[in-house]
CSV table of C-alpha atoms and ligand atoms in Angstrom, one decimal:
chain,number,residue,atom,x,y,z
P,1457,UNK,CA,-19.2,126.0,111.5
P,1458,UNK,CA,-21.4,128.0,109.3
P,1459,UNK,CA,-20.5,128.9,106.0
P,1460,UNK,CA,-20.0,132.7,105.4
P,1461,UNK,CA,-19.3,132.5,101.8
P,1462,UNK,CA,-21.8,131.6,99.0
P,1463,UNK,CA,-20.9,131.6,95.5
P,1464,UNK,CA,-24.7,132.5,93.3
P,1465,UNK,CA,-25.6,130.0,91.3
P,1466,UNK,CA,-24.0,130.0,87.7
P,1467,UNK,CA,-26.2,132.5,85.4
P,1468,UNK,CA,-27.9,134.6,88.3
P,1469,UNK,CA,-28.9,137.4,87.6
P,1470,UNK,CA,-28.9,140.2,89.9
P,1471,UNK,CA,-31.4,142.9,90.8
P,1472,UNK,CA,-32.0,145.8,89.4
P,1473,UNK,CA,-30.0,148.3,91.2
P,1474,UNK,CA,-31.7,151.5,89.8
P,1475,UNK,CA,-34.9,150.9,89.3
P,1476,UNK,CA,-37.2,153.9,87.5
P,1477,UNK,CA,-39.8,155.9,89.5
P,1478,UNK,CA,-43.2,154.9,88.7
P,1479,UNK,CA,-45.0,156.9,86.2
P,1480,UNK,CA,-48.5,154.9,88.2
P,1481,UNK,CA,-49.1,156.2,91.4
P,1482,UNK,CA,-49.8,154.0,94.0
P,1483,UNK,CA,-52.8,154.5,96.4
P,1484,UNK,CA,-51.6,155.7,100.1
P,1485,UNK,CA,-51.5,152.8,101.7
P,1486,UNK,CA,-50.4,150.0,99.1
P,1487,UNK,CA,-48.6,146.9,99.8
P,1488,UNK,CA,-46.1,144.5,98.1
P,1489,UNK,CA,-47.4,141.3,98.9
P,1490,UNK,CA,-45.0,139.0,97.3
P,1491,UNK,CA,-41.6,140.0,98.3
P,1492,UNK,CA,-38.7,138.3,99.7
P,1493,UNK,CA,-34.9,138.7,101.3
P,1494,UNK,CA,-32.3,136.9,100.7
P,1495,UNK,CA,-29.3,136.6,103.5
P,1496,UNK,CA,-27.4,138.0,103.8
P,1497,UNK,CA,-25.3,135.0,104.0
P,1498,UNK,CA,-23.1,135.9,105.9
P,1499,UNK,CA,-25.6,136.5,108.4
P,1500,UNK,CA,-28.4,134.3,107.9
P,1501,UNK,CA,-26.9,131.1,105.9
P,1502,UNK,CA,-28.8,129.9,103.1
P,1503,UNK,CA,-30.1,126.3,103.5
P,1504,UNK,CA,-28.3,123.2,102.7
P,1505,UNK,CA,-31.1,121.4,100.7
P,1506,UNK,CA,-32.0,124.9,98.7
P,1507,UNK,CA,-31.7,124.0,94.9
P,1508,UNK,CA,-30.4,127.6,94.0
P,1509,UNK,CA,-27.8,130.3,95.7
P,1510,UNK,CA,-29.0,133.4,95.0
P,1511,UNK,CA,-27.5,136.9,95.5
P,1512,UNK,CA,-27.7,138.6,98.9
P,1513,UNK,CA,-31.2,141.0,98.7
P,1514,UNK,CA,-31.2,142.4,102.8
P,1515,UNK,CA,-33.9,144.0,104.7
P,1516,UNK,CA,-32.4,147.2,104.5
P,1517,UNK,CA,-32.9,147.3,100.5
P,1518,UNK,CA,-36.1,145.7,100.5
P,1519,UNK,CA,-37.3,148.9,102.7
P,1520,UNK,CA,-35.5,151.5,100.5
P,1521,UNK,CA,-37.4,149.6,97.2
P,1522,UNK,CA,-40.6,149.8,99.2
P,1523,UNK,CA,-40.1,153.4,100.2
P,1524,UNK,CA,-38.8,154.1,96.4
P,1525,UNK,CA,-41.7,152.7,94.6
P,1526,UNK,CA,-44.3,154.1,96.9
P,1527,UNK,CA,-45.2,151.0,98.6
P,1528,UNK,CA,-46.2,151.6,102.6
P,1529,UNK,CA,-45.5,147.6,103.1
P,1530,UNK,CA,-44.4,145.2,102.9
P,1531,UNK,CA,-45.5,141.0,102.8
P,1532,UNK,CA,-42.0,138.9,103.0
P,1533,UNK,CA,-42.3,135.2,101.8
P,1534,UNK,CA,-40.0,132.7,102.8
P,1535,UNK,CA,-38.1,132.0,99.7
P,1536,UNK,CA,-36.8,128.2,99.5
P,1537,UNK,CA,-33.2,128.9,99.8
P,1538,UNK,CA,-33.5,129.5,102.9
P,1539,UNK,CA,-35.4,126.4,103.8
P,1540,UNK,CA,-37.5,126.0,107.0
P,1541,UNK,CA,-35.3,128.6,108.8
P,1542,UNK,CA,-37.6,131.6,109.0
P,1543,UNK,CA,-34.6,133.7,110.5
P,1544,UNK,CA,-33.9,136.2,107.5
P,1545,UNK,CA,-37.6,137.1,107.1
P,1546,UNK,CA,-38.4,136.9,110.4
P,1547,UNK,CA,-35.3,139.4,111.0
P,1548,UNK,CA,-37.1,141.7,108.5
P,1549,UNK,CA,-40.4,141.8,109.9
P,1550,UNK,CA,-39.3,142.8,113.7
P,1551,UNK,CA,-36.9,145.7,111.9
P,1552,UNK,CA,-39.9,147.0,109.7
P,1553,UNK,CA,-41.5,148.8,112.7
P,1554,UNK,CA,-44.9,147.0,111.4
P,1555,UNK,CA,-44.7,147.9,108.3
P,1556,UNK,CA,-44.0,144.0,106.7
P,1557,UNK,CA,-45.9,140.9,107.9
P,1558,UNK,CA,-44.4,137.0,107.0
P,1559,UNK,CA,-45.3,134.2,105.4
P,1560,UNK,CA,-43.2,131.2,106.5
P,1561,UNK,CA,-42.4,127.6,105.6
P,1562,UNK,CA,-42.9,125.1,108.3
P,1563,UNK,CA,-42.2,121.5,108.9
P,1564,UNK,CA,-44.4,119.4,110.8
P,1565,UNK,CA,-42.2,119.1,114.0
P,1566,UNK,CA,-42.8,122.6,114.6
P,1567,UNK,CA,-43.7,123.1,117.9
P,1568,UNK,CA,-46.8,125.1,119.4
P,1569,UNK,CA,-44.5,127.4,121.0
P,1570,UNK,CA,-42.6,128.3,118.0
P,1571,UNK,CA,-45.7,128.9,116.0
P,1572,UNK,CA,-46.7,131.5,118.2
P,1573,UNK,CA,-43.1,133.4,118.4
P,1574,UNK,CA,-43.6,133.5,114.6
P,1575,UNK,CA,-47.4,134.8,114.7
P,1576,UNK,CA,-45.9,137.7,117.3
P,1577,UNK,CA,-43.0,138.5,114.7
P,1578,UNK,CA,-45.9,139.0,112.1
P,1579,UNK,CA,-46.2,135.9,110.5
P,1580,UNK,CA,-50.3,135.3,109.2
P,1581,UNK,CA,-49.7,132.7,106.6
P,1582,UNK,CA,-47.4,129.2,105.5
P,1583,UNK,CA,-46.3,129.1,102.1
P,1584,UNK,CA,-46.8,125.3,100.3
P,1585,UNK,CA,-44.2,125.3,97.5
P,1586,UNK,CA,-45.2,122.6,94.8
P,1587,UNK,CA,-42.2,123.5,92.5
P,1588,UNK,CA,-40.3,120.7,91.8
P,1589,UNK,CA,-37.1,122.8,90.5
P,1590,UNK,CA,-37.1,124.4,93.6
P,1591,UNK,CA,-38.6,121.7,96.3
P,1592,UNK,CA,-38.2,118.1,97.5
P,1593,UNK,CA,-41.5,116.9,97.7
P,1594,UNK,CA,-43.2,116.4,100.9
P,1595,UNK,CA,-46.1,114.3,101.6
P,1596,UNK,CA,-49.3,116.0,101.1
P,1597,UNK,CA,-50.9,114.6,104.9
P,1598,UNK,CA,-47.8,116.5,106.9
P,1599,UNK,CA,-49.0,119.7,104.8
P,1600,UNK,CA,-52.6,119.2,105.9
P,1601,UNK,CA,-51.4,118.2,109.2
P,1602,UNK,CA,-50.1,121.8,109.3
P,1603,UNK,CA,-52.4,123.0,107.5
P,1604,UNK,CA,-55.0,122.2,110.4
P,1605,UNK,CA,-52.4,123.6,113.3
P,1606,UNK,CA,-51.7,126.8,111.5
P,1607,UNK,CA,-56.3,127.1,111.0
P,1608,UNK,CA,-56.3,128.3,114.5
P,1609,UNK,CA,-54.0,131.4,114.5
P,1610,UNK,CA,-56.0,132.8,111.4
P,1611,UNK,CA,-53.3,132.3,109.2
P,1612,UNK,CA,-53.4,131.2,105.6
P,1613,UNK,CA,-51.5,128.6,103.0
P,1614,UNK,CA,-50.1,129.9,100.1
P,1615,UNK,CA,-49.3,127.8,97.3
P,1616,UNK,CA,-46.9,127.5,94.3
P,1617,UNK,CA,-47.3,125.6,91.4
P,1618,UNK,CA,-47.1,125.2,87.5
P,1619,UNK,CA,-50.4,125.5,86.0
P,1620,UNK,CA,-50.1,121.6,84.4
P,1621,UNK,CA,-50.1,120.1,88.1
P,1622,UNK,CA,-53.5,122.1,89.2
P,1623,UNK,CA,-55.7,119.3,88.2
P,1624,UNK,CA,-53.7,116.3,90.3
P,1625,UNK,CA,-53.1,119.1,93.2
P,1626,UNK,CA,-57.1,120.2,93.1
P,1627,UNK,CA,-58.7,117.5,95.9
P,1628,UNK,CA,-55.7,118.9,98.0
P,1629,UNK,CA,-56.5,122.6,97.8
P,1630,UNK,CA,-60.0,122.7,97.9
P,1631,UNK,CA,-60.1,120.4,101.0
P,1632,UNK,CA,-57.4,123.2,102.9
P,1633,UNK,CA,-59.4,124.3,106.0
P,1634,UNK,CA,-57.7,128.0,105.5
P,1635,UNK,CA,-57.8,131.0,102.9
P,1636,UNK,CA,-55.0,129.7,100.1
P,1637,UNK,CA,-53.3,132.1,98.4
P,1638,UNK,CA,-52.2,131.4,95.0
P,1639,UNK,CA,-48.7,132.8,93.7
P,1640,UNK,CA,-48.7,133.7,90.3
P,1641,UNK,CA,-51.6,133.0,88.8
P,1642,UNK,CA,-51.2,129.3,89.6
P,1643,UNK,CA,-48.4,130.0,86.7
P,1644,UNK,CA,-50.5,130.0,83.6
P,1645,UNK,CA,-48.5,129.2,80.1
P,1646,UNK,CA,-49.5,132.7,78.7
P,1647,UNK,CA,-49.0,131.2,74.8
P,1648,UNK,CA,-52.4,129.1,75.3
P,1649,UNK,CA,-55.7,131.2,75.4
P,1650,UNK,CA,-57.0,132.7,78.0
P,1651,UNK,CA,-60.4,130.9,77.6
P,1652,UNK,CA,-58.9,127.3,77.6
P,1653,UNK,CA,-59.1,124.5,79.5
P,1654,UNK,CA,-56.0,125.6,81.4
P,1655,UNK,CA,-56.7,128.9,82.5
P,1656,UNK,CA,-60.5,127.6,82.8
P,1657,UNK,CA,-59.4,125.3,85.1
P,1658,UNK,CA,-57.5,127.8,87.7
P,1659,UNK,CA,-61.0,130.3,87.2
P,1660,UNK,CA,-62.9,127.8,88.3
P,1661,UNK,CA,-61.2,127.0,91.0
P,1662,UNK,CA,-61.7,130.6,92.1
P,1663,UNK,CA,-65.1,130.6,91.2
P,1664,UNK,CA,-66.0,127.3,92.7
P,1665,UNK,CA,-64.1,127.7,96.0
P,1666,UNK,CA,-64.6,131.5,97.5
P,1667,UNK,CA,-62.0,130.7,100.1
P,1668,UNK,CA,-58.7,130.6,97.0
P,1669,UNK,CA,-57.5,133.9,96.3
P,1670,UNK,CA,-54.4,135.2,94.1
P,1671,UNK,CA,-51.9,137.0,93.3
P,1672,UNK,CA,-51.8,138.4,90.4
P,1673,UNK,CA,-48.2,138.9,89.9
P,1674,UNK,CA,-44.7,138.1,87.9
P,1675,UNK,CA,-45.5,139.2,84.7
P,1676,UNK,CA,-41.8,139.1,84.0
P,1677,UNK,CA,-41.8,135.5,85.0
P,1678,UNK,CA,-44.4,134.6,82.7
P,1679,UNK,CA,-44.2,136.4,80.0
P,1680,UNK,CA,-42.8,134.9,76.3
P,1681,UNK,CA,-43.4,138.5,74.9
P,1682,UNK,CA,-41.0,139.8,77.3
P,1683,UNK,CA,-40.2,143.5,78.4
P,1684,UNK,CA,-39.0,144.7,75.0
P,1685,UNK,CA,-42.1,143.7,73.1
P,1686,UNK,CA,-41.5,146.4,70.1
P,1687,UNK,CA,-37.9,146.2,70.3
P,1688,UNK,CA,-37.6,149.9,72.1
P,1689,UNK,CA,-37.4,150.9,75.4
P,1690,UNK,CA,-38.8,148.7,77.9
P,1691,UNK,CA,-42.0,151.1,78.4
P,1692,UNK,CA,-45.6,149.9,79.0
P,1693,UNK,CA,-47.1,152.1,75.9
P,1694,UNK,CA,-44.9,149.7,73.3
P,1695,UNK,CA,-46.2,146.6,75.0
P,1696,UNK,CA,-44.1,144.7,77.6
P,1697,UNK,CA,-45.3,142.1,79.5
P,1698,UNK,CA,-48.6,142.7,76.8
P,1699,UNK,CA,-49.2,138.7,76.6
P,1700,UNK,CA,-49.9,138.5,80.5
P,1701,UNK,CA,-51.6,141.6,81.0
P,1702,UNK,CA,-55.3,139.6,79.9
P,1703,UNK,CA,-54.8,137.0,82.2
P,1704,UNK,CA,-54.2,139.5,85.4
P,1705,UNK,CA,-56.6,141.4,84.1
P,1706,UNK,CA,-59.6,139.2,84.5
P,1707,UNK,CA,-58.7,137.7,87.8
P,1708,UNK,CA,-59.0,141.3,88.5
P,1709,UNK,CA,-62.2,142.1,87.2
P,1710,UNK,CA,-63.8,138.0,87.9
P,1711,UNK,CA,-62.6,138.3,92.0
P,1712,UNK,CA,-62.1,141.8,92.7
P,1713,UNK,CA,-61.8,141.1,96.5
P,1714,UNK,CA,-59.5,138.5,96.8
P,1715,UNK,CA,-56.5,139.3,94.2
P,1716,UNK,CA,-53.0,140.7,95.4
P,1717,UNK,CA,-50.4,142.3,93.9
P,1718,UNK,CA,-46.6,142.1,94.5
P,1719,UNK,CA,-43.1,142.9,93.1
P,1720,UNK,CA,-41.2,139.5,93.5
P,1721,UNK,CA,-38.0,141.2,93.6
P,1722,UNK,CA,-35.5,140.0,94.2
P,1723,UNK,CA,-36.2,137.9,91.2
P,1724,UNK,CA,-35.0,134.8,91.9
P,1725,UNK,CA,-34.4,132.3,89.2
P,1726,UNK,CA,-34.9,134.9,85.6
P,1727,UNK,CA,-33.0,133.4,83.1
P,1728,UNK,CA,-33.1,136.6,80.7
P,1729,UNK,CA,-33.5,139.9,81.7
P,1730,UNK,CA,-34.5,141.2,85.0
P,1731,UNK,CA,-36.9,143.8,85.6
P,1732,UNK,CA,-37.0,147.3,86.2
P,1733,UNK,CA,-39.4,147.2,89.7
P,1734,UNK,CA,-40.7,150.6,88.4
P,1735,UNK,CA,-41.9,149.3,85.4
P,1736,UNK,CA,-43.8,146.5,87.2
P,1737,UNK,CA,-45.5,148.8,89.4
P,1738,UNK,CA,-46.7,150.7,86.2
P,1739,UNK,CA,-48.0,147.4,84.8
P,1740,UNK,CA,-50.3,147.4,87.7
P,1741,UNK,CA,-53.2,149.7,85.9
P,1742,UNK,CA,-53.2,147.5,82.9
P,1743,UNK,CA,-54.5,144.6,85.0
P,1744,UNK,CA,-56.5,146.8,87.4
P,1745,UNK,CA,-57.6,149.7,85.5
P,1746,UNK,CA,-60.2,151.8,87.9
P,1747,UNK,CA,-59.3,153.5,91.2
P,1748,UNK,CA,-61.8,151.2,92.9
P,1749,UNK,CA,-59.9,148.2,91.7
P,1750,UNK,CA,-56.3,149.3,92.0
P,1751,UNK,CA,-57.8,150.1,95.7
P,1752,UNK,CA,-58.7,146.2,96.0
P,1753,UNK,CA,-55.7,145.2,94.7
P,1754,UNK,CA,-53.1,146.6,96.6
P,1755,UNK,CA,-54.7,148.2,100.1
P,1756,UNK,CA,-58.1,147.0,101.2
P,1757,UNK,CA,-57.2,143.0,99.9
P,1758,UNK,CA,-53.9,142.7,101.5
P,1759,UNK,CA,-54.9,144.3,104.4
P,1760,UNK,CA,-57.8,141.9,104.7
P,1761,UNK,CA,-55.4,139.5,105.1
P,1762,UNK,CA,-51.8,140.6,106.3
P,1763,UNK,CA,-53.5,143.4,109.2
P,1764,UNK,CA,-56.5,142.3,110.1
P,1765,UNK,CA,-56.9,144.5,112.8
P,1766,UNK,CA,-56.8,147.8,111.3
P,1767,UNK,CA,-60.1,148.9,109.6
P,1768,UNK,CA,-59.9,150.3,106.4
X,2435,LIG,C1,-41.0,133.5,93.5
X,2435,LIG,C2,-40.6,132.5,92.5
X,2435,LIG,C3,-39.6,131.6,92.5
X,2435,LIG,C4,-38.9,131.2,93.6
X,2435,LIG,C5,-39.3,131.1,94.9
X,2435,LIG,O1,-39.1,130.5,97.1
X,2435,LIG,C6,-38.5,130.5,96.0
X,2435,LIG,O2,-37.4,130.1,95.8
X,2435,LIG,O3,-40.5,131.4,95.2
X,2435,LIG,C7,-39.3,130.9,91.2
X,2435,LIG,O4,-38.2,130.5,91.0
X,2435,LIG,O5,-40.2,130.8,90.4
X,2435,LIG,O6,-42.1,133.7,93.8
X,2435,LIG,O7,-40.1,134.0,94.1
């Protein structure tokens, strides 16, 4: 029988329920591309091998945070507590009325058929989750294996992974036969400098392979400074987030055409505070600070890749 109960991990911390209205005003058009649901679990269990038990986050409140913040879409990534069991998003992206596509998390038994019910709910990429607190590790053939079957829809891989593994996870990426979207920056540690050997390292992969793109996202997640970097209110003019605003910022200004931009929430996984979404979004001009390149960033990018088919 499937359980209808979950009890969130010790510690979690829940979304913010009120977020602030943006003081930045999004561009008609913009999209969160890194967003996920959770459950409800009730209704969609979350995954027996999942490493965390989060708090239910539905479709329904994704769509009135997206509507809230200004957002016209939405792209929903398979978070790993739910597994290989695409329901939940999938759920969200038929009741979005077009406005969310998916990125999934397939095994290799996957069948042909099933790839293309998920490519008609408005799934365009597979996510590639190199976390080990949140992942079992799978062999690196089945993800090229899938890799290869996924090529063919015109659907890309995202990745996750901490900045220190980039170098033994390199000959991997850069021999994907897809676009790979990077979440997070490839998670730099925001206390070494930006022109080190770390950071250096993810640039160059950008540099070196035009097919890697990223998203330059979670400043909450990465940052030491935090959201309270003066001690005041958690506003953008005293600083929050300041230590990971340099390293967004020249991802932004190095590959202006193949960066996105998304909220994260629900959050899974903060261990101290949880963000105000409204804040986030007005973090966005201090990584993208012209109209041309906030336009890049969160419409004509993402819709590159997530609706192909309509010209902007
Ligand atoms: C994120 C980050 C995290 C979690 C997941 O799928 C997930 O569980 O992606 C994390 O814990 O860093 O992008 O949501």
């Amino acid at each position: 029988m499937a359980e209808t109960a979950f009890q969130k991990t010790p510690g979690w911390l829940d979304w913010y329920a009120n977020p602030s209205k943006p003081r930045f005003k999004l561009p008609p058009g913009s999209v969160d591309a890194h967003c996920h649901v959770f459950g409800p679990g009730a209704e969609f269990p979350y995954a027996p091998e999942r490493k965390y038990t989060p708090c239910d986050a539905s479709k329904h409140q994704l769509f009135a945070l997206r509507d809230h913040l200004g957002f016209a879409r939405n792209v929903i990534v398979q978070a790993t507590c739910h597994g290989a069991d695409n329901r939940a998003m999938i759920d969200a992206c038929r009741a979005s009325n077009g406005k969310a596509r998916g990125v999934a998390t397939v095994k290799r038994s996957i069948t042909d058929a099933e790839l293309r019910a998920l490519h008609e709910a408005g799934v365009r990429g597979t996510r590639f989750n190199f976390v080990k607190r949140l992942v079992d590790f799978t062999p690196k053939d089945e993800l090229m294996e899938i890799a290869q079957r996924i090529a063919p829809l015109g659907w890309h891989v995202v990745v996750y992974f901490e900045a220190v593994d980039l170098p033994e996870l390199w000959d991997f990426f850069t021999s994907l036969p897809t676009t790979v979207v990077v979440d997070h920056m490839g998670r730099p540690d925001v206390t070494k400098p930006i022109d080190g050997p770390e950071f250096g390292r993810f640039v160059r992969l950008m540099r070196e392979y035009p097919n890697v793109w990223s998203k330059v996202s979670c400043p909450e997640r990465l940052s030491v400074s935090g959201p309270r970097a003066l001690g005041g209110e958690p506003r953008l003019e005293q600083g929050a987030y300041r230590d990971v605003a340099p390293f967004g910022r020249r991802l932004v200004e190095t590959f202006p055409d193949r960066v996105l931009w998304g909220t994260d929430w629900p959050h899974p996984n903060l261990k101290d505070h949880m963000p105000d979404d409204g804040l986030l979004v007005d973090w966005i001009p201090h990584i993208a600070y012209t109209a041309e390149l906030q336009n890049k960033l969160l419409v004509t990018n993402p819709m590159r890749l997530y609706w192909p088919d309509e010209n902007r």
